[in-house]
XYZ file of C-alpha atoms in Angstrom:
767
model
C 15.516 -0.003 -13.073
C 13.795 -1.925 -15.794
C 12.654 -0.727 -19.178
C 8.901 -0.762 -18.666
C 7.166 2.484 -17.804
C 10.415 4.379 -17.214
C 9.674 8.016 -16.526
C 13.066 9.588 -16.348
C 14.798 9.835 -19.699
C 18.367 9.820 -18.466
C 17.632 6.304 -17.236
C 15.895 4.898 -20.291
C 18.938 2.770 -20.997
C 19.429 1.658 -17.408
C 17.255 -1.375 -18.098
C 20.083 -2.690 -20.260
C 22.036 -3.079 -17.046
C 19.301 -5.281 -15.618
C 19.268 -8.890 -16.573
C 17.178 -9.593 -19.675
C 15.087 -11.893 -17.489
C 14.148 -9.068 -15.112
C 13.329 -6.796 -18.025
C 11.043 -9.478 -19.446
C 9.391 -9.870 -16.038
C 8.623 -6.156 -15.884
C 7.222 -6.231 -19.394
C 5.052 -9.291 -18.875
C 3.738 -8.125 -15.503
C 1.989 -5.146 -17.110
C -1.499 -4.192 -15.949
C -4.105 -6.812 -16.587
C -7.030 -6.787 -18.973
C -5.410 -4.720 -21.679
C -4.862 -1.534 -19.693
C -1.992 0.360 -21.280
C 0.693 2.093 -19.244
C 0.717 5.875 -19.704
C 3.631 6.871 -17.523
C 5.072 10.275 -16.751
C 8.155 9.196 -18.625
C 6.234 8.349 -21.764
C 4.980 11.910 -21.749
C 8.379 13.298 -20.794
C 10.548 11.595 -23.387
C 8.151 10.846 -26.214
C 6.796 14.329 -25.711
C 4.138 16.053 -27.688
C 4.408 18.776 -30.240
C 7.089 21.195 -29.062
C 5.503 24.160 -27.369
C 6.749 27.680 -27.837
C 9.534 28.005 -25.272
C 9.951 31.765 -25.438
C 12.203 33.030 -22.685
C 11.886 29.703 -20.899
C 13.475 27.152 -23.253
C 12.834 24.384 -20.708
C 9.136 24.670 -21.567
C 9.810 22.833 -24.838
C 7.927 19.565 -24.285
C 9.897 17.765 -26.969
C 13.025 17.893 -24.812
C 13.890 15.179 -22.302
C 12.946 15.931 -18.717
C 16.560 15.770 -17.557
C 17.634 18.312 -20.163
C 14.777 20.626 -19.202
C 15.736 20.312 -15.537
C 19.370 21.159 -16.232
C 18.390 24.180 -18.335
C 16.143 25.560 -15.592
C 18.719 24.813 -12.899
C 21.385 26.764 -14.788
C 19.225 29.890 -14.557
C 18.489 29.591 -10.825
C 20.056 31.549 -8.025
C 21.209 29.726 -4.914
C 18.226 31.189 -3.044
C 15.850 29.756 -5.641
C 17.497 26.349 -5.414
C 17.161 26.460 -1.638
C 13.473 27.311 -1.925
C 12.869 23.930 -3.569
C 14.508 21.818 -0.885
C 12.285 22.588 2.104
C 8.545 22.875 2.616
C 6.043 23.906 5.249
C 2.733 22.597 6.530
C 0.057 23.988 4.223
C -2.323 24.898 7.033
C -2.451 27.329 9.944
C 0.232 26.190 12.369
C 1.986 27.563 15.419
C 0.005 30.766 15.391
C 0.744 31.407 11.721
C -1.849 31.428 8.968
C -1.890 29.137 5.967
C 1.026 29.930 3.624
C 0.148 32.384 0.873
C -0.464 30.469 -2.339
C -1.069 27.118 -0.643
C -4.214 25.190 -1.550
C -4.321 23.891 1.999
C -3.410 20.396 3.117
C -0.291 18.546 4.235
C 2.505 20.491 2.593
C 3.610 23.392 0.438
C 6.944 24.005 -1.281
C 7.392 27.398 -2.891
C 8.091 27.358 -6.610
C 10.172 29.747 -8.685
C 7.645 32.055 -10.382
C 10.379 33.958 -12.226
C 11.184 30.801 -14.162
C 7.682 29.366 -14.343
C 8.439 26.564 -11.850
C 5.210 25.776 -9.952
C 4.868 25.420 -6.224
C 4.432 21.869 -4.940
C 0.954 21.494 -3.478
C 1.057 18.291 -1.448
C -1.861 16.285 -0.109
C -2.229 13.055 1.793
C -4.001 10.731 -0.569
C -3.413 7.070 0.255
C -7.169 6.309 0.198
C -8.523 9.480 -1.379
C -7.767 13.197 -1.165
C -7.543 14.209 2.498
C -8.773 17.482 3.990
C -7.142 17.643 7.448
C -8.975 19.817 9.925
C -11.398 20.860 7.170
C -8.750 23.359 6.045
C -10.598 23.576 2.705
C -13.989 24.318 4.181
C -16.554 21.744 3.093
C -14.285 20.096 0.516
C -14.928 16.364 0.179
C -13.517 13.511 -1.887
C -14.196 9.905 -2.805
C -13.352 7.677 0.174
C -11.755 4.545 -1.237
C -11.658 1.199 0.586
C -8.517 0.437 2.556
C -5.378 -0.685 0.746
C -5.891 -4.103 2.327
C -9.186 -4.327 0.459
C -7.471 -3.212 -2.736
C -4.662 -5.747 -2.285
C -7.245 -8.475 -1.630
C -8.475 -8.004 -5.214
C -5.083 -9.155 -6.544
C -6.130 -7.045 -9.539
C -3.494 -4.684 -10.953
C -5.899 -3.061 -13.391
C -8.250 -2.064 -10.580
C -5.305 -0.770 -8.550
C -4.290 1.448 -11.436
C -7.862 2.678 -11.816
C -7.879 3.718 -8.168
C -4.663 5.666 -8.686
C -6.152 7.385 -11.719
C -9.316 8.317 -9.830
C -7.542 9.746 -6.787
C -4.997 11.525 -8.962
C -7.722 13.134 -11.055
C -9.598 14.374 -7.979
C -6.393 15.744 -6.451
C -5.417 17.529 -9.652
C -8.849 19.135 -9.934
C -8.468 20.483 -6.385
C -5.171 22.164 -7.280
C -2.737 19.555 -5.926
C 0.236 18.250 -7.858
C 1.883 15.923 -5.308
C 0.187 12.876 -3.784
C 1.623 11.580 -0.528
C 0.477 8.054 -1.295
C 2.029 4.814 -2.473
C 2.600 3.036 0.852
C 4.831 0.018 0.158
C 5.699 -1.097 3.683
C 5.265 -4.774 4.440
C 2.824 -5.823 7.150
C 5.208 -7.373 9.652
C 2.833 -7.213 12.616
C -0.945 -7.652 12.216
C -1.514 -5.182 15.070
C 0.141 -2.336 13.164
C -1.909 0.860 13.327
C -1.352 1.772 9.672
C -1.792 -1.697 8.215
C -5.035 -0.583 6.564
C -2.876 1.810 4.484
C -0.474 -0.971 3.522
C -1.026 -3.703 0.980
C 0.289 -7.016 2.213
C 2.926 -9.077 3.957
C 4.503 -10.177 0.663
C 6.985 -8.051 -1.334
C 5.761 -9.148 -4.778
C 2.087 -8.481 -4.094
C 2.880 -5.224 -2.285
C 5.304 -3.965 -4.906
C 3.091 -4.696 -7.899
C -0.066 -3.285 -6.316
C 1.655 -0.146 -5.013
C 3.374 0.352 -8.346
C 0.070 0.116 -10.208
C -1.565 2.720 -7.943
C 1.410 5.072 -8.333
C 1.416 4.649 -12.100
C -2.288 5.421 -12.294
C -1.951 8.545 -10.156
C 0.967 9.907 -12.149
C -0.910 9.425 -15.408
C -2.901 12.486 -14.243
C 0.176 14.752 -14.432
C 0.846 14.547 -10.741
C 3.830 13.413 -8.664
C 3.241 10.435 -6.402
C 5.475 9.327 -3.586
C 6.317 5.838 -2.480
C 6.545 5.587 1.312
C 7.563 5.043 4.145
C 11.115 4.101 3.227
C 11.826 1.887 5.118
C 10.872 -0.643 7.846
C 8.076 1.576 9.222
C 6.390 -1.600 10.460
C 4.717 -0.294 13.614
C 3.361 2.923 15.078
C 4.437 2.275 18.663
C 7.547 4.404 19.269
C 7.803 5.106 15.555
C 9.830 8.313 15.983
C 12.268 6.761 18.456
C 12.387 3.279 16.969
C 15.552 1.674 15.663
C 14.448 -1.173 13.400
C 17.186 -3.804 13.373
C 17.210 -6.298 10.521
C 19.884 -8.102 8.529
C 20.602 -5.939 5.431
C 20.463 -8.860 2.993
C 17.169 -10.068 4.449
C 15.801 -6.526 4.234
C 16.724 -6.543 0.538
C 14.705 -9.763 0.084
C 11.630 -8.478 1.919
C 10.749 -4.866 2.756
C 13.216 -3.244 0.350
C 12.267 -5.681 -2.408
C 8.685 -4.403 -2.164
C 9.956 -0.846 -2.630
C 12.232 -1.895 -5.467
C 9.345 -3.449 -7.395
C 7.013 -0.511 -6.655
C 9.618 1.938 -7.953
C 10.259 -0.131 -11.076
C 6.553 -0.413 -11.814
C 5.277 3.006 -10.745
C 8.275 5.279 -11.307
C 7.220 7.597 -8.460
C 8.531 11.135 -8.692
C 9.448 11.045 -5.006
C 10.415 8.618 -2.267
C 9.417 9.547 1.300
C 11.846 8.442 3.987
C 10.394 7.176 7.246
C 10.461 8.299 10.878
C 12.309 5.335 12.307
C 15.956 4.471 12.338
C 17.201 1.504 10.359
C 20.119 -0.387 11.865
C 21.204 2.558 13.998
C 20.654 5.484 11.608
C 17.556 7.580 10.963
C 15.965 6.727 7.622
C 16.260 10.307 6.370
C 19.998 10.420 7.038
C 20.775 6.806 6.201
C 23.485 6.699 3.524
C 23.058 2.974 2.948
C 19.319 3.308 2.464
C 19.255 6.480 0.336
C 22.568 6.808 -1.487
C 23.777 3.247 -1.751
C 20.565 1.278 -2.307
C 18.016 3.754 -3.685
C 20.148 6.080 -5.767
C 23.047 3.694 -6.305
C 21.900 0.127 -6.801
C 18.427 1.038 -8.057
C 19.606 4.170 -9.924
C 16.569 6.097 -8.747
C 16.565 9.527 -10.459
C 13.758 11.294 -8.553
C 13.962 13.077 -5.229
C 13.764 11.975 -1.601
C 11.419 13.926 0.656
C 11.161 13.450 4.394
C 8.107 12.445 6.323
C 6.710 15.299 8.398
C 8.925 15.558 11.489
C 11.442 12.916 10.363
C 14.542 15.106 9.898
C 17.202 15.280 12.609
C 20.198 16.939 11.005
C 21.399 19.185 8.213
C 24.780 17.913 7.093
C 24.178 14.215 7.764
C 20.809 14.289 5.996
C 22.028 16.259 2.984
C 25.097 14.093 2.455
C 23.128 10.881 2.993
C 20.702 11.655 0.166
C 17.737 13.596 1.578
C 16.689 16.118 -1.070
C 13.759 17.893 0.559
C 12.734 18.576 4.158
C 8.936 18.399 4.465
C 6.655 20.080 6.996
C 9.636 21.735 8.626
C 7.561 23.057 11.560
C 7.373 19.483 12.872
C 11.148 19.132 13.020
C 13.062 20.350 16.050
C 14.580 23.076 13.841
C 14.508 24.101 10.197
C 17.454 22.029 9.112
C 17.444 22.879 5.397
C 15.914 26.367 5.350
C 18.278 27.702 8.019
C 21.040 25.146 8.347
C 21.824 24.235 4.749
C 23.039 27.696 3.587
C 25.378 27.813 6.575
C 26.621 24.276 5.933
C 27.395 25.141 2.313
C 29.200 28.335 3.346
C 31.302 26.380 5.856
C 32.157 23.757 3.242
C 30.365 20.998 5.147
C 28.017 20.392 2.220
C 29.361 20.954 -1.315
C 27.379 23.335 -3.575
C 27.086 20.488 -6.063
C 24.917 18.625 -3.561
C 22.417 21.485 -3.514
C 22.429 21.427 -7.317
C 21.726 17.682 -7.219
C 18.816 18.192 -4.808
C 17.228 20.874 -6.957
C 17.896 19.001 -10.205
C 16.183 15.861 -8.912
C 13.126 17.835 -7.832
C 13.002 19.639 -11.169
C 13.387 16.389 -13.091
C 10.304 14.964 -11.389
C 8.385 18.199 -11.981
C 9.137 18.037 -15.706
C 8.834 14.252 -16.070
C 5.397 14.133 -14.470
C 4.054 17.056 -16.490
C 3.497 19.515 -13.645
C 4.714 22.464 -15.714
C 3.060 21.376 -18.954
C -0.273 20.851 -17.227
C -0.400 24.035 -15.150
C -3.764 25.722 -14.993
C -5.734 22.748 -16.274
C -8.881 22.108 -14.265
C -10.566 19.175 -15.948
C -13.409 18.042 -13.714
C -12.915 14.518 -12.417
C -15.427 11.839 -13.315
C -16.927 11.319 -9.859
C -19.301 8.657 -11.128
C -16.267 6.697 -12.319
C -14.615 7.238 -8.926
C -17.699 5.818 -7.218
C -17.637 2.839 -9.555
C -13.963 2.254 -8.798
C -14.604 2.350 -5.037
C -17.492 -0.085 -5.529
C -15.380 -2.420 -7.678
C -12.543 -2.487 -5.166
C -14.869 -3.603 -2.384
C -16.755 -6.059 -4.576
C -13.474 -7.740 -5.567
C -11.641 -7.187 -2.282
C -14.107 -8.504 0.312
C -12.952 -11.982 1.352
C -15.371 -14.776 2.193
C -13.634 -16.659 5.006
C -16.339 -19.128 6.047
C -19.577 -20.351 4.508
C -21.552 -23.261 5.877
C -24.196 -23.063 3.176
C -25.764 -19.828 4.419
C -24.542 -17.491 1.675
C -25.719 -16.293 -0.686
C -28.955 -15.645 1.125
C -32.039 -16.735 -0.751
C -34.122 -14.091 -2.504
C -37.063 -15.696 -0.724
C -35.705 -14.751 2.699
C -38.563 -13.282 4.721
C -36.985 -12.087 7.963
C -33.488 -10.664 8.403
C -31.923 -9.061 11.426
C -28.943 -6.746 11.007
C -26.904 -6.126 14.131
C -24.035 -3.921 15.242
C -21.246 -1.589 14.151
C -23.549 1.328 13.276
C -24.565 -0.558 10.125
C -27.654 1.639 10.011
C -25.497 4.740 9.491
C -22.349 3.881 7.556
C -19.106 1.923 7.404
C -15.912 2.649 9.377
C -12.674 4.059 8.034
C -9.129 4.155 9.388
C -7.746 7.201 11.163
C -4.768 9.478 10.719
C -3.326 11.434 7.823
C -5.074 9.229 5.245
C -8.531 10.093 6.616
C -10.860 11.290 3.857
C -13.884 13.535 4.329
C -16.223 11.494 2.129
C -18.521 12.956 -0.467
C -21.903 13.308 1.184
C -20.217 14.101 4.485
C -19.336 11.947 7.444
C -22.162 9.572 8.259
C -21.219 9.284 11.892
C -18.405 10.221 14.238
C -17.785 7.903 17.176
C -15.452 9.302 19.874
C -12.543 7.007 20.735
C -10.648 8.269 23.749
C -9.261 11.789 23.978
C -9.226 13.845 20.764
C -9.912 10.798 18.592
C -12.934 9.591 16.691
C -13.794 6.817 14.278
C -15.257 8.259 11.082
C -18.028 6.351 9.313
C -18.437 6.796 5.572
C -21.968 7.360 4.245
C -22.658 3.863 2.962
C -25.099 2.277 5.428
C -25.224 -1.486 4.793
C -28.718 -1.695 6.332
C -30.211 0.440 3.587
C -28.449 -1.559 0.851
C -29.481 -4.881 2.403
C -33.105 -3.770 2.352
C -32.767 -2.961 -1.345
C -31.230 -6.348 -2.085
C -33.991 -8.194 -0.196
C -37.196 -6.291 -1.008
C -39.404 -9.196 0.106
C -37.815 -9.471 3.531
C -38.649 -7.690 6.751
C -35.285 -6.327 7.917
C -34.856 -5.246 11.547
C -31.845 -3.558 13.112
C -30.280 -3.714 16.577
C -27.178 -1.713 17.479
C -25.653 -4.628 19.396
C -24.850 -2.590 22.487
C -26.691 -5.113 24.677
C -25.808 -8.669 23.531
C -28.846 -10.281 25.187
C -31.238 -7.882 23.488
C -29.539 -8.481 20.136
C -29.794 -12.238 20.660
C -33.492 -11.951 21.396
C -34.010 -10.022 18.155
C -31.968 -12.592 16.227
C -33.631 -15.721 17.591
C -36.562 -15.927 15.190
C -34.903 -14.617 12.025
C -34.284 -16.577 8.837
C -30.731 -15.227 8.984
C -28.675 -12.731 10.969
C -26.100 -10.343 9.516
C -23.862 -9.273 12.363
C -21.416 -6.399 11.769
C -18.359 -6.003 13.993
C -15.588 -3.452 13.661
C -12.072 -2.671 14.769
C -10.630 0.844 14.532
C -7.026 1.402 13.568
C -5.216 4.680 13.221
C -1.874 6.243 12.545
C 0.205 6.868 15.725
C -1.208 3.858 17.633
C -1.018 0.108 17.210
C -3.832 -2.192 18.282
C -3.101 -3.571 21.780
C -4.077 -7.056 20.625
C -6.003 -8.893 17.904
C -9.253 -9.293 19.831
C -12.295 -7.406 18.630
C -12.649 -4.333 20.890
C -15.538 -3.315 23.138
C -16.806 -6.800 23.976
C -17.799 -7.648 20.398
C -16.546 -11.228 20.721
C -19.165 -11.766 23.427
C -21.775 -10.175 21.154
C -20.976 -12.644 18.357
C -21.021 -15.627 20.703
C -24.328 -14.610 22.257
C -26.074 -13.932 18.941
C -24.704 -17.063 17.247
C -25.971 -19.229 20.088
C -29.411 -17.705 19.676
C -29.371 -18.186 15.898
C -26.706 -20.387 14.243
C -27.657 -18.893 10.869
C -25.455 -15.902 11.609
C -23.149 -14.295 9.057
C -20.456 -12.107 10.606
C -19.196 -9.136 8.566
C -15.770 -7.962 9.709
C -14.997 -4.280 9.144
C -11.412 -4.257 10.336
C -7.983 -2.781 9.655
C -6.362 -6.192 9.544
C -6.519 -9.683 11.012
C -8.521 -10.384 14.174
C -8.952 -13.448 16.336
C -12.216 -15.384 16.065
C -12.896 -17.514 19.163
C -16.498 -17.808 17.956
C -15.668 -18.939 14.402
C -17.125 -22.450 14.577
C -20.401 -21.176 16.023
C -21.154 -19.033 12.974
C -22.492 -19.962 9.549
C -20.480 -17.454 7.523
C -17.742 -14.830 7.893
C -17.027 -12.063 5.386
C -13.953 -9.850 5.771
C -15.019 -6.471 4.377
C -12.017 -4.430 5.654
C -12.704 -0.669 5.643
C -14.996 -0.760 2.623
C -15.113 2.882 1.502
C -18.063 5.041 0.628
C -19.653 2.444 -1.658
C -18.996 -0.347 0.798
C -22.546 -0.855 2.050
C -23.753 -1.578 -1.466
C -20.917 -4.011 -2.212
C -21.437 -5.944 1.032
C -25.158 -6.284 0.390
C -24.522 -7.494 -3.174
C -22.205 -10.215 -1.906
C -24.676 -11.328 0.768
C -27.435 -11.624 -1.829
C -25.296 -13.323 -4.467
C -25.588 -10.456 -6.943
C -21.797 -10.433 -6.693
C -19.725 -13.584 -6.322
C -16.989 -12.937 -3.723
C -13.479 -13.233 -5.134
C -11.132 -11.543 -2.644
C -8.031 -13.378 -1.431
C -6.267 -12.567 1.828
C -3.153 -10.382 1.420
C -2.169 -11.099 5.019
C -2.156 -14.175 7.276
C -4.765 -14.429 10.038
C -3.134 -16.157 13.043
C -4.945 -18.421 15.465
C -3.363 -16.567 18.356
C -0.759 -13.906 19.019
C 1.621 -16.566 20.322
C 2.093 -17.684 16.713
C 3.590 -14.325 15.729
C 7.328 -13.558 15.612
C 6.653 -11.028 18.369
C 3.728 -12.069 20.597
C 3.714 -8.523 21.982
C 4.324 -5.264 20.130
C 7.870 -4.136 20.764
C 8.134 -0.817 22.584
C 6.202 1.377 25.002
C 2.457 0.613 24.732
C 1.761 4.251 25.614
C 3.487 5.289 22.419
C 6.187 7.851 21.718
C 6.266 11.572 20.973
C 4.691 12.556 17.669
C 6.022 16.116 17.490
C 9.260 17.942 18.234
C 10.511 17.614 21.797
C 13.832 18.780 23.092
C 16.602 20.289 20.991
C 19.408 19.138 18.756
C 17.222 17.192 16.376
C 16.564 14.174 18.581
C 13.493 12.902 20.396
C 15.332 11.307 23.291
C 15.993 7.657 24.012
C 15.974 5.286 21.055
C 14.093 2.012 21.367
C 15.407 -0.978 19.450
C 13.011 -3.334 17.698
C 14.759 -6.472 16.501
C 13.125 -8.054 13.459
C 15.046 -11.294 13.763
C 12.485 -13.032 11.565
C 14.332 -11.272 8.739
C 12.766 -12.051 5.379
C 10.402 -14.661 6.866
C 7.445 -12.301 7.020
C 3.856 -13.524 7.305
C 3.125 -16.831 5.602
C 6.857 -17.555 5.320
C 7.192 -17.476 9.108
C 4.265 -19.885 9.491
C 5.607 -22.224 6.793
C 9.125 -22.397 8.219
C 7.761 -23.334 11.639
C 5.041 -25.697 10.479
C 2.386 -23.513 12.119
C -1.155 -23.582 10.783
C -2.844 -20.184 10.874
C -6.525 -19.470 11.272
C -6.641 -18.396 7.616
C -3.597 -18.524 5.332
C -2.239 -15.863 3.025
C -4.044 -16.006 -0.334
C -7.161 -17.671 1.114
C -10.676 -16.822 -0.047
C -13.923 -18.661 -0.811
C -16.330 -18.292 -3.700
C -19.909 -19.251 -4.504
C -18.514 -21.492 -7.218
C -15.677 -24.065 -7.269
C -12.343 -23.995 -9.068
C -9.732 -26.596 -9.889
C -6.211 -26.668 -11.309
C -4.340 -29.120 -13.510
C -1.404 -29.403 -15.912
C 1.167 -27.326 -14.034
C 4.279 -26.834 -16.136
C 7.390 -24.687 -16.059
C 9.761 -23.640 -18.835
C 13.285 -22.389 -18.073
C 15.500 -20.197 -20.234
C 18.692 -19.259 -18.438
C 17.670 -17.628 -15.183
C 14.143 -17.024 -16.380
C 11.229 -19.314 -15.581
C 7.707 -19.259 -17.001
C 4.915 -21.176 -15.264
C 1.605 -22.285 -16.737
C -1.414 -24.000 -15.260
C -4.955 -24.770 -16.362
C -7.716 -23.348 -14.171
C -11.320 -24.437 -14.488
C -14.633 -23.373 -13.031
C -16.323 -26.596 -11.993
C -19.277 -24.867 -10.309
C -22.512 -23.375 -11.564
C -21.743 -19.646 -11.199
C -19.440 -17.269 -13.020
C -16.566 -16.311 -10.761
C -13.002 -15.044 -10.539
C -10.223 -17.475 -9.669
C -6.749 -16.445 -8.529
C -4.328 -19.343 -8.955
C -1.091 -18.635 -7.113
C 2.406 -19.922 -7.824
C 4.948 -20.480 -5.043
C 8.600 -21.419 -5.335
C 11.023 -23.181 -2.984
C 14.756 -23.390 -3.567
C 17.285 -26.204 -3.166
C 18.904 -26.992 0.164
C 21.102 -24.132 1.295
C 19.406 -21.578 -0.941
C 17.478 -19.960 1.935
C 14.276 -19.986 -0.143
C 11.801 -22.126 1.814
C 8.704 -20.590 0.209
C 7.988 -17.481 -1.860
C 5.031 -16.206 -3.818
C 6.300 -16.271 -7.406
C 3.242 -14.895 -9.219
C -0.475 -15.143 -9.739
C -3.177 -14.592 -12.309
C -6.702 -13.412 -11.620
C -9.077 -14.807 -14.236
C -12.860 -14.618 -14.724
C -14.444 -17.924 -15.696
C -17.934 -18.955 -16.685
C -19.373 -22.257 -15.400
C -17.480 -25.131 -16.996
C -14.879 -22.827 -18.562
C -11.227 -23.905 -18.588
C -8.331 -21.567 -19.303
C -4.553 -21.748 -19.230
C -2.792 -18.944 -17.356
C 0.857 -18.030 -17.671
C 3.118 -16.246 -15.202
C 6.671 -15.097 -15.840
C 8.698 -15.452 -12.634
C 10.956 -12.583 -11.653
C 14.423 -14.196 -11.426
C 15.075 -12.319 -8.169
C 12.437 -14.576 -6.606
C 14.700 -17.499 -7.452
C 17.720 -15.818 -5.870
C 19.022 -14.569 -2.555
C 20.733 -11.245 -2.065
C 24.455 -11.132 -1.380
C 25.148 -7.886 0.464
C 28.916 -8.198 -0.004
C 28.743 -8.226 -3.799
C 25.502 -6.201 -3.787
C 23.713 -8.442 -6.215
C 21.179 -11.255 -6.451
C 22.587 -14.773 -6.763
C 20.839 -17.906 -7.981
C 22.060 -21.160 -6.443
C 22.510 -24.214 -8.619
C 20.043 -27.016 -7.959
C 16.462 -28.233 -8.180
C 13.653 -25.759 -7.479
C 10.109 -26.733 -6.535
C 7.195 -24.869 -8.086
C 3.739 -25.325 -6.585
C 0.356 -23.981 -7.612
C -2.825 -23.615 -5.630
C -5.317 -21.151 -4.219
C -3.497 -20.057 -1.053
C -0.158 -20.455 0.714
C -1.349 -23.663 2.421
C -3.384 -25.246 -0.376
C -0.734 -25.815 -3.042
C -1.995 -29.031 -4.580
C 0.073 -29.103 -7.790
C 3.847 -29.305 -7.925
C 6.665 -29.660 -10.393
C 10.406 -29.151 -10.291
C 12.979 -27.471 -12.487
C 16.729 -26.982 -12.381
C 18.812 -23.848 -12.484
C 22.528 -23.231 -12.805
C 24.423 -20.892 -10.526
C 24.068 -17.346 -11.739
C 24.690 -13.773 -10.617
C 21.967 -11.434 -11.798
C 23.331 -8.221 -13.301
C 22.872 -5.149 -11.063
């Protein structure tokens, strides 16, 4: 772990064991625009005035979190230690009522009242505070845009603000653990949970996830980072064995987690459902003990995903510290099995102490004890503003043939499709938020499923943005009728959507329900058609060249209608950049078809003995070549490349330079706004290694900068030396190969117009 933002005091010197270059990278990659880090660790080790400890000396805030944890642990009985290492679903389940003392949501872990140790009240909160099954009757929360929208901002300060907002709302509702911080890479654009993930690149994913986690934990709350690891698809997720070369996993998916943990210092890591290279994630010694707790020296605790535990002894010895939602496992492995395993000598008592100590350390480090009973009301207006900002910055303009922004003098507009008169869609599953103001609309999707629309109708906002225009609406259910309505309009704004949800991957990348035909029919009737995509990831666009504009709005959250309308009118200049590649066809993907049974796999306990039945193997032989790297290595041109995004102004780059000091490299470039509107540019730096280095192309950094017309500014990026290295699994360290490295700069992974080279000597980076 690096030095910056460290939360756990026993590891404050672990950064000295990192290379100085990596420590400098962590320092220089701090949140943008002057936002200061206020980590759990800063509170835990710097402390405040020592409180009166009384009979509980561990309540002294001036003490390090690790010391407080050890003091409390020494006073615990074995039964009390065991109570910390397993939790239940915090809702009525299996004929039983909600656990006494539980706020009501995903999970509940009993505390130790005798010692003042609070219960863990756990809520899903990737995109806002969830309320599954309306367990907290009528309780609502701010529905944030999807993580894809957040990642498309490339703005770490905004990511941290979102974490702060969600953390504050959760804390006010009585929760102290957020089950957020998804750091999985998008390996397949059809993935059902891609809207919860950030990107296909480990640097972008790790930094954005880390910023969200850091913001959440600044509210005296534990955040997780999940789903560790290789939870890249929903199809067969509980019976999936993800096969990938360990070294290539370290350079891709695990690198994203490594960066997120360094930046965010999450109190907990959630292990995934799937197997990794033949072993379930939650009993995978290599994943948990060797990499996470060994190489990365992670001091917090590992919790399972709900229903992801399959053993007692194997899981405990492999590094699982807490079994979550035990009703979803085939048996209560820790509550019932762990005491027996300790008695039989299969699990040493010291392992139970380690489990409890890690949980206690996170409780103290993140201020859960010190902040008990506080009920500061969250600033909901600020939450709304954050949701609005994310969508304003995260919507990506993909095509514009001079149509946008629409003129204020527009007299006749037609809005079509996707229930734009009622709201905007959101993704399904455990991250589903009941938005403030209530659900705008609920559209049934198959058996026991429904797409939820947040109360942000774009039609209403468009009418406000164009007060002089007559704005009609057609639901798009009959393409010919919609085309007739569109024919005489000055412009058409056509909304299309794609629903994604946990437990199911999209069958393909086509827009569902005949919407491609709708776009083609309307665009033929009126070429001045702007298509607004409300999707959970990339889609195919067979109609692209027939349209005048395309705006990717993702799942835009409860302020999304306003943000979309502002972009259409030009009140906001679009600045989003794609965090994921849009392919021309599925044949361009590493796996043209989703691996596994298209009907899915069991999602709850079946059978006995801790197993779900047959294991399906998914081979990720693309290794570290995820997303744009796959396209680059094969010379394939996508529909839209990673990092792509248009603006209403124009930007240029010049004077690319790089400075090297040992294994550290610093890149600079001048960026200028050559257009006539203020806008945000995001110059991106990519690196390629010498022959034999196995580094064909990697994102090395970026800088988002606001520029006025004619303004020119130099931006500087410090390159993490691990991006200049490959991982050697035998020696368990990163190695830089001697030779000439190519640095390019541009505005997406394809458009890298500036280049320069620099040389590095062979070097092993310290572990």
